[in-house]
Amino acid sequence: QVQLVESGGRLVQTGGSLRLSCVASGGTVSDYSIGWFRQAPGKEREFVATITWTGGLTHYADSVKGRSTISKDQAKNTVYLQMNSLKPSDTAIYYCAAAKLGANNYDYWGQGTQVTVSS
């Protein structure tokens, strides 16, 4: 199975930037799409962005589109989420997840990294 570890979350003030990392191991990463999700206090988990490992096709939630970039470093088996112009509403635990190509669900999840945006 694929194992995922997120890192990079921290406290940042409104308007700041940060880059989250998701390191994948234990599986054939090229067979998966890697997505970022987040869960804010008192809210349901929501989709943020996704990228296909081989093709690099990306998709973003409207809430982050235009100020976030998902990318990958294949040599490091790592997917990044660069977030700029951060808002307090971006405060959440951010998770990366892997979905088998052609599957509807994300089967593998990391443990999350906390992003806190102060106002």
Tab-separated table of C-alpha atoms in Angstrom:
chain	number	residue	atom	x	y	z
A	1	GLN	CA	0.000	0.000	0.000
A	2	VAL	CA	0.951	3.629	-0.406
A	3	GLN	CA	2.081	5.509	2.677
A	4	LEU	CA	1.809	9.280	2.792
A	5	VAL	CA	3.399	11.779	5.156
A	6	GLU	CA	2.510	15.464	5.131
A	7	SER	CA	4.670	18.256	6.449
A	8	GLY	CA	5.092	22.010	6.215
A	9	GLY	CA	2.090	23.220	8.140
A	10	ARG	CA	2.671	26.145	10.469
A	11	LEU	CA	1.252	29.351	11.842
A	12	VAL	CA	1.229	32.140	9.269
A	13	GLN	CA	-0.435	35.518	9.154
A	14	THR	CA	-3.036	36.580	6.635
A	15	GLY	CA	-1.472	37.209	3.236
A	16	GLY	CA	1.460	34.938	3.876
A	17	SER	CA	2.585	31.833	2.044
A	18	LEU	CA	3.681	28.318	2.791
A	19	ARG	CA	4.454	25.095	1.006
A	20	LEU	CA	3.108	21.768	2.135
A	21	SER	CA	4.842	18.530	1.242
A	22	CYS	CA	3.488	15.034	0.834
A	23	VAL	CA	6.035	12.245	0.621
A	24	ALA	CA	4.771	8.978	-0.806
A	25	SER	CA	6.304	5.570	-0.276
A	26	GLY	CA	5.476	1.889	-0.224
A	27	GLY	CA	3.708	1.663	-3.561
A	28	THR	CA	3.868	2.433	-7.240
A	29	VAL	CA	3.216	6.142	-7.083
A	30	SER	CA	2.860	6.473	-10.842
A	31	ASP	CA	-0.361	4.471	-10.660
A	32	TYR	CA	-2.064	7.101	-8.509
A	33	SER	CA	-3.444	10.560	-8.378
A	34	ILE	CA	-2.347	12.526	-5.329
A	35	GLY	CA	-4.794	14.935	-3.800
A	36	TRP	CA	-4.797	17.512	-1.052
A	37	PHE	CA	-7.767	17.829	1.269
A	38	ARG	CA	-8.388	19.897	4.342
A	39	GLN	CA	-10.650	19.850	7.339
A	40	ALA	CA	-11.311	23.021	9.276
A	41	PRO	CA	-12.637	23.042	12.840
A	42	GLY	CA	-16.322	22.196	12.852
A	43	LYS	CA	-16.433	21.558	9.116
A	44	GLU	CA	-16.412	18.587	6.810
A	45	ARG	CA	-13.331	17.540	4.937
A	46	GLU	CA	-13.080	19.308	1.596
A	47	PHE	CA	-11.130	18.849	-1.575
A	48	VAL	CA	-8.294	21.288	-2.280
A	49	ALA	CA	-6.301	20.105	-5.296
A	50	THR	CA	-5.156	17.007	-7.124
A	51	ILE	CA	-2.457	15.998	-9.570
A	52	THR	CA	-1.918	12.870	-11.613
A	53	TRP	CA	1.544	11.501	-11.033
A	54	THR	CA	2.401	10.648	-14.608
A	55	GLY	CA	0.543	13.235	-16.638
A	56	GLY	CA	0.697	16.126	-14.202
A	57	LEU	CA	-2.932	17.020	-14.769
A	58	THR	CA	-4.168	19.302	-12.024
A	59	HIS	CA	-7.481	20.372	-10.595
A	60	TYR	CA	-8.218	22.936	-7.909
A	61	ALA	CA	-11.068	23.809	-5.655
A	62	ASP	CA	-12.538	27.237	-6.282
A	63	SER	CA	-11.525	28.308	-2.795
A	64	VAL	CA	-7.819	28.076	-3.637
A	65	LYS	CA	-7.753	28.471	-7.400
A	66	GLY	CA	-5.428	31.211	-8.558
A	67	ARG	CA	-3.415	31.372	-5.362
A	68	SER	CA	-2.337	27.758	-4.922
A	69	THR	CA	-0.221	25.441	-7.012
A	70	ILE	CA	0.047	21.689	-6.746
A	71	SER	CA	3.230	20.199	-8.143
A	72	LYS	CA	5.419	17.139	-7.898
A	73	ASP	CA	9.055	16.156	-7.672
A	74	GLN	CA	9.217	12.668	-9.065
A	75	ALA	CA	12.786	12.069	-7.919
A	76	LYS	CA	11.702	12.701	-4.331
A	77	ASN	CA	8.307	10.991	-4.566
A	78	THR	CA	6.868	14.217	-3.260
A	79	VAL	CA	3.819	16.291	-4.066
A	80	TYR	CA	3.725	19.916	-2.985
A	81	LEU	CA	0.985	22.384	-2.343
A	82	GLN	CA	2.175	25.975	-2.564
A	83	MET	CA	-0.326	28.322	-0.989
A	84	ASN	CA	-0.142	32.092	-1.296
A	85	SER	CA	-2.323	34.943	-0.115
A	86	LEU	CA	-3.461	32.874	2.813
A	87	LYS	CA	-6.711	33.685	4.554
A	88	PRO	CA	-8.046	32.736	7.982
A	89	SER	CA	-10.518	30.481	6.174
A	90	ASP	CA	-7.553	28.404	5.008
A	91	THR	CA	-6.982	27.302	8.594
A	92	ALA	CA	-7.369	23.533	8.684
A	93	ILE	CA	-5.610	20.252	8.983
A	94	TYR	CA	-4.330	19.453	5.519
A	95	TYR	CA	-4.175	15.871	4.321
A	96	CYS	CA	-2.724	14.303	1.242
A	97	ALA	CA	-4.317	11.223	-0.224
A	98	ALA	CA	-3.766	8.762	-3.042
A	99	ALA	CA	-6.374	7.443	-5.428
A	100	LYS	CA	-5.766	4.643	-7.872
A	101	LEU	CA	-6.128	5.869	-11.428
A	102	GLY	CA	-9.638	5.086	-12.561
A	103	ALA	CA	-10.975	4.814	-9.023
A	104	ASN	CA	-13.513	7.170	-7.518
A	105	ASN	CA	-12.235	7.096	-3.954
A	106	TYR	CA	-8.990	7.997	-2.247
A	107	ASP	CA	-7.854	4.858	-0.456
A	108	TYR	CA	-4.686	6.061	1.266
A	109	TRP	CA	-4.362	9.055	3.557
A	110	GLY	CA	-1.672	10.796	5.497
A	111	GLN	CA	-2.032	11.891	9.103
A	112	GLY	CA	-2.302	15.578	8.327
A	113	THR	CA	-0.401	18.777	8.956
A	114	GLN	CA	-1.858	21.802	10.700
A	115	VAL	CA	-2.085	25.130	8.910
A	116	THR	CA	-3.186	28.092	10.986
A	117	VAL	CA	-3.698	31.504	9.422
A	118	SER	CA	-4.033	34.322	11.912
A	119	SER	CA	-6.093	37.416	11.234
